[in-house]
Short mmCIF file of C-alpha atoms and ligand atoms in Angstrom, two decimals:
data_model
loop_
_atom_site.label_atom_id
_atom_site.label_comp_id
_atom_site.label_asym_id
_atom_site.label_seq_id
_atom_site.Cartn_x
_atom_site.Cartn_y
_atom_site.Cartn_z
CA MET A 1 0.00 0.00 0.00
CA ARG A 2 0.99 3.64 -0.36
CA GLN A 3 2.33 5.44 2.72
CA MET A 4 -1.21 6.53 3.66
CA THR A 5 -4.71 5.66 2.49
CA ILE A 6 -7.77 7.72 3.40
CA LYS A 7 -10.99 5.77 3.02
CA LYS A 8 -14.59 6.24 4.07
CA PHE A 9 -16.18 3.55 6.26
CA GLY A 10 -19.81 4.42 6.96
CA ASN A 11 -19.69 8.18 7.40
CA LYS A 12 -16.21 8.12 8.96
CA LYS A 13 -13.07 9.18 7.14
CA ILE A 14 -10.36 6.80 8.26
CA ILE A 15 -6.62 6.97 7.68
CA ILE A 16 -4.88 3.61 7.25
CA ARG A 17 -1.11 3.75 7.33
CA LYS A 18 2.12 2.07 8.39
CA LEU A 19 3.75 2.71 11.73
CA THR A 20 6.55 5.31 11.65
CA ARG A 21 9.18 6.54 14.16
CA GLU A 22 7.04 9.69 14.58
CA ASP A 23 4.46 7.46 16.28
CA LEU A 24 6.78 7.09 19.29
CA LYS A 25 5.79 10.70 20.11
CA ILE A 26 2.13 9.72 20.30
CA ALA A 27 2.60 6.47 22.24
CA ASP A 28 -0.12 7.75 24.62
CA LYS A 29 -2.71 7.41 21.82
CA PHE A 30 -1.65 3.79 21.23
CA ARG A 31 -1.77 3.13 24.98
CA ASP A 32 -5.32 4.51 25.12
CA PHE A 33 -6.39 2.26 22.24
CA THR A 34 -4.81 -0.83 23.84
CA ASN A 35 -6.34 -0.02 27.21
CA SER A 36 -9.80 0.55 25.72
CA LEU A 37 -9.69 -3.08 24.47
CA VAL A 38 -8.57 -4.34 27.88
CA ALA A 39 -11.31 -2.25 29.57
CA GLU A 40 -14.06 -3.79 27.41
CA ASN A 41 -12.67 -7.31 28.14
CA ALA A 42 -12.14 -7.91 24.40
CA LYS A 43 -11.33 -11.46 23.35
CA ILE A 44 -7.65 -10.76 22.76
CA ALA A 45 -4.57 -12.26 24.44
CA MET A 46 -3.90 -9.26 26.67
CA ASN A 47 -5.90 -8.66 29.86
CA GLU A 48 -3.80 -6.09 31.73
CA LYS A 49 -3.61 -2.38 31.05
CA ILE A 50 -0.31 -1.08 29.74
CA ASP A 51 1.52 2.07 30.88
CA LEU A 52 3.16 4.64 28.65
CA LYS A 53 6.66 3.17 29.09
CA GLY A 54 5.40 -0.31 28.14
CA GLU A 55 3.59 1.00 25.06
CA HIS A 56 6.64 3.00 23.98
CA LYS A 57 8.82 -0.13 24.26
CA PHE A 58 6.29 -2.18 22.30
CA LEU A 59 6.22 0.41 19.50
CA SER A 60 9.99 0.71 19.45
CA ASP A 61 10.45 -3.10 19.28
CA THR A 62 7.81 -3.25 16.55
CA LEU A 63 9.62 -0.59 14.48
CA ASN A 64 12.84 -2.63 14.74
CA SER A 65 11.08 -5.84 13.65
CA VAL A 66 9.48 -3.99 10.73
CA LYS A 67 12.89 -2.64 9.68
CA ASN A 68 14.30 -6.19 9.80
CA LYS A 69 11.41 -7.46 7.63
CA LYS A 70 10.15 -9.70 10.43
CA ARG A 71 6.89 -7.89 11.06
CA VAL A 72 4.35 -5.76 9.21
CA TYR A 73 2.12 -3.38 11.13
CA LEU A 74 -0.80 -1.17 10.09
CA ILE A 75 -2.78 1.36 12.06
CA ALA A 76 -6.10 3.11 11.50
CA GLU A 77 -6.74 6.64 12.75
CA CYS A 78 -9.90 8.72 13.02
CA ASP A 79 -10.88 11.79 15.03
CA GLU A 80 -7.19 12.17 16.12
CA LYS A 81 -7.35 8.74 17.77
CA ILE A 82 -5.89 5.33 17.02
CA ILE A 83 -8.93 3.19 16.26
CA GLY A 84 -7.45 0.04 14.74
CA THR A 85 -4.32 -2.06 14.42
CA ALA A 86 -3.25 -5.17 12.50
CA SER A 87 0.04 -7.00 12.44
CA ILE A 88 1.72 -10.13 11.09
CA THR A 89 4.97 -11.40 12.59
CA GLN A 90 7.22 -13.98 11.00
CA LEU A 91 7.99 -17.10 13.04
CA SER A 92 11.64 -18.09 13.48
CA TRP A 93 14.10 -20.54 11.90
CA ARG A 94 12.46 -23.69 10.45
CA SER A 95 9.07 -21.98 10.66
CA ASN A 96 10.07 -18.69 9.03
CA HIS A 97 7.73 -19.45 6.12
CA VAL A 98 4.82 -18.86 8.55
CA GLY A 99 3.45 -15.44 9.49
CA GLU A 100 1.42 -15.09 12.67
CA LEU A 101 -1.48 -12.69 12.76
CA GLY A 102 -1.60 -10.72 15.98
CA GLY A 103 -3.48 -7.69 17.12
CA ILE A 104 -6.27 -7.26 14.59
CA ALA A 105 -8.61 -5.00 16.52
CA VAL A 106 -10.99 -2.17 15.78
CA LYS A 107 -12.17 0.21 18.49
CA ASP A 108 -15.73 -0.16 19.71
CA GLY A 109 -17.82 2.46 17.88
CA TYR A 110 -15.97 1.88 14.58
CA ARG A 111 -16.91 -1.78 14.11
CA ARG A 112 -19.15 -3.39 11.51
CA LEU A 113 -18.16 -0.77 8.91
CA GLY A 114 -15.82 -3.00 6.91
CA LEU A 115 -12.61 -1.66 8.46
CA GLY A 116 -11.53 -4.98 10.04
CA LYS A 117 -11.92 -6.80 6.73
CA TYR A 118 -10.07 -4.07 4.85
CA MET A 119 -7.18 -4.05 7.31
CA MET A 120 -6.91 -7.85 7.25
CA ALA A 121 -6.70 -7.89 3.45
CA GLN A 122 -4.11 -5.09 3.49
CA ILE A 123 -1.92 -6.63 6.18
CA ILE A 124 -1.83 -9.96 4.32
CA GLU A 125 -0.79 -8.19 1.09
CA LEU A 126 1.85 -6.23 3.00
CA ALA A 127 3.20 -9.44 4.57
CA LYS A 128 3.55 -11.04 1.12
CA LYS A 129 5.36 -7.96 -0.15
CA GLU A 130 7.59 -7.01 2.77
CA LEU A 131 8.39 -10.01 4.97
CA HIS A 132 11.60 -11.79 4.11
CA PRO A 133 11.48 -14.66 3.35
CA LYS A 134 8.02 -14.35 1.84
CA PRO A 135 5.42 -16.20 3.96
CA LYS A 136 3.73 -19.29 2.55
CA MET A 137 0.93 -19.22 5.10
CA ILE A 138 -0.61 -17.11 7.86
CA ARG A 139 -1.67 -18.67 11.15
CA LEU A 140 -3.75 -17.26 13.96
CA PHE A 141 -5.42 -18.25 17.20
CA VAL A 142 -8.92 -17.16 18.13
CA TYR A 143 -11.21 -17.78 21.10
CA ILE A 144 -13.73 -20.42 20.13
CA ASN A 145 -16.57 -18.02 21.09
CA ASN A 146 -15.28 -14.95 19.20
CA LYS A 147 -17.93 -15.11 16.48
CA PRO A 148 -17.21 -11.75 14.79
CA ALA A 149 -13.52 -12.60 14.40
CA ILE A 150 -14.10 -16.20 13.24
CA ARG A 151 -16.62 -15.02 10.61
CA LEU A 152 -14.18 -12.37 9.43
CA TYR A 153 -11.32 -14.89 9.14
CA ARG A 154 -13.49 -17.40 7.26
CA LYS A 155 -14.50 -14.66 4.81
CA LEU A 156 -10.83 -14.15 4.06
CA GLY A 157 -10.28 -17.86 3.44
CA PHE A 158 -8.79 -19.00 6.77
CA LYS A 159 -9.54 -22.62 7.67
CA LYS A 160 -9.81 -24.09 11.15
CA VAL A 161 -7.02 -26.66 11.58
CA ALA A 162 -7.04 -27.43 15.30
CA LYS A 163 -8.81 -26.86 18.57
CA LEU A 164 -6.62 -26.16 21.58
CA PRO A 165 -8.51 -27.17 24.71
CA LYS A 166 -8.76 -24.81 27.67
CA HIS A 167 -6.08 -22.43 26.41
CA ILE A 168 -7.76 -19.21 27.50
CA GLN A 169 -8.87 -17.90 30.89
CA TYR A 170 -11.93 -15.75 30.29
CA LYS A 171 -14.51 -14.56 32.82
CA GLY A 172 -13.51 -17.24 35.35
CA LYS A 173 -13.66 -20.13 32.87
CA LEU A 174 -11.14 -22.05 30.77
CA ILE A 175 -12.23 -21.90 27.15
CA ASP A 176 -10.91 -23.47 23.94
CA GLU A 177 -9.12 -21.75 21.10
CA PHE A 178 -9.11 -22.47 17.35
CA ALA A 179 -5.92 -22.42 15.31
CA MET A 180 -6.69 -21.20 11.77
CA ILE A 181 -4.50 -21.10 8.67
CA LEU A 182 -4.59 -19.26 5.36
CA GLU A 183 -2.38 -20.79 2.67
CA LEU A 184 -0.96 -18.09 0.41
C1 COA B 1 -13.11 -8.82 14.99
C2 COA B 1 -13.08 -7.35 14.59
C3 COA B 1 -11.63 -6.96 14.30
C4 COA B 1 -13.92 -7.15 13.32
O1 COA B 1 -13.74 -5.81 12.88
P1 COA B 1 -14.89 -5.01 12.10
O2 COA B 1 -14.28 -3.78 11.55
O3 COA B 1 -16.08 -4.88 12.95
O4 COA B 1 -15.21 -6.06 10.93
P2 COA B 1 -15.91 -5.74 9.52
O5 COA B 1 -16.90 -4.65 9.67
O6 COA B 1 -14.85 -5.58 8.49
O7 COA B 1 -16.69 -7.10 9.29
C5 COA B 1 -16.22 -8.09 8.41
C6 COA B 1 -17.02 -9.38 8.62
O8 COA B 1 -16.74 -9.93 9.90
C7 COA B 1 -17.94 -10.51 10.45
N1 COA B 1 -18.37 -9.75 11.64
C8 COA B 1 -17.83 -8.59 12.13
N2 COA B 1 -18.46 -8.23 13.25
C9 COA B 1 -19.44 -9.16 13.48
C10 COA B 1 -20.40 -9.35 14.50
N3 COA B 1 -20.50 -8.47 15.53
N4 COA B 1 -21.20 -10.43 14.43
C11 COA B 1 -21.09 -11.32 13.42
N5 COA B 1 -20.19 -11.20 12.41
C12 COA B 1 -19.37 -10.13 12.46
C13 COA B 1 -18.99 -10.41 9.37
O9 COA B 1 -18.91 -11.57 8.59
C14 COA B 1 -18.52 -9.19 8.62
O10 COA B 1 -18.98 -9.12 7.32
P3 COA B 1 -20.44 -8.42 7.03
O11 COA B 1 -20.42 -7.10 7.76
O12 COA B 1 -20.42 -8.32 5.55
O13 COA B 1 -21.45 -9.37 7.58
C15 COA B 1 -13.70 -6.45 15.71
O14 COA B 1 -14.94 -6.98 16.09
C16 COA B 1 -12.82 -6.31 16.96
O15 COA B 1 -11.90 -5.52 16.99
N6 COA B 1 -13.14 -7.07 18.02
C17 COA B 1 -12.38 -6.98 19.29
C18 COA B 1 -10.97 -7.50 19.17
C19 COA B 1 -10.93 -8.92 18.62
O16 COA B 1 -11.74 -9.77 18.98
N7 COA B 1 -9.97 -9.17 17.73
C20 COA B 1 -9.74 -10.49 17.18
C21 COA B 1 -8.83 -11.25 18.07
S1 COA B 1 -8.50 -12.90 17.45
#
């Protein structure tokens, strides 16, 4: 993709772009986005709020991985806020033909407008173009009861390949996770 795309989703004008070093100066906006997901108890891996130092380190590590062609990372912005992220990270050594999807999330209030699907398609294209070596497949893990995400992944061609029993602690219960794969 170009450095920046501006696209309308519903009646919202949304900027979709790559992460840059300038973003380190607005780490607080990324922290707020991350913490809004934790606060709503979203079905993501993380369940603890992050502080500014932690978010800054995460962004800095991500920029290094992107530079080394090990990760691709996209963000969506609207109303001066970060409202979405998507990333794919290459696995190591004998599995470096596999990219792992992490952190596809859209802020509550901006969902169901097509942004998640758009960002997923873009991040997969970016992974094919920029990761080295080029990935042959993308894998992901998703809570078995995360219907919106599973439907989104199926729409993009991901197939369920395994069920991992009791891998997630959620609301006082141990729930299963699906592993899904998209062959490129
Ligand atoms: C999953 C998520 C990223 C989807 O983002 P989104 O921008 O709302 O998705 P889109 O509007 O592009 O929807 C694409 C498709 O996903 C499915 N979908 C999205 N939200 C859905 C919902 N609430 N219920 C059922 N299907 C849903 C639909 O098939 C939809 O296509 P349609 O609108 O043509 O029916 C978003 O719900 C989210 O951020 N959730 C919290 C974080 C999370 O769970 N991330 C995934 C971790 S594995």
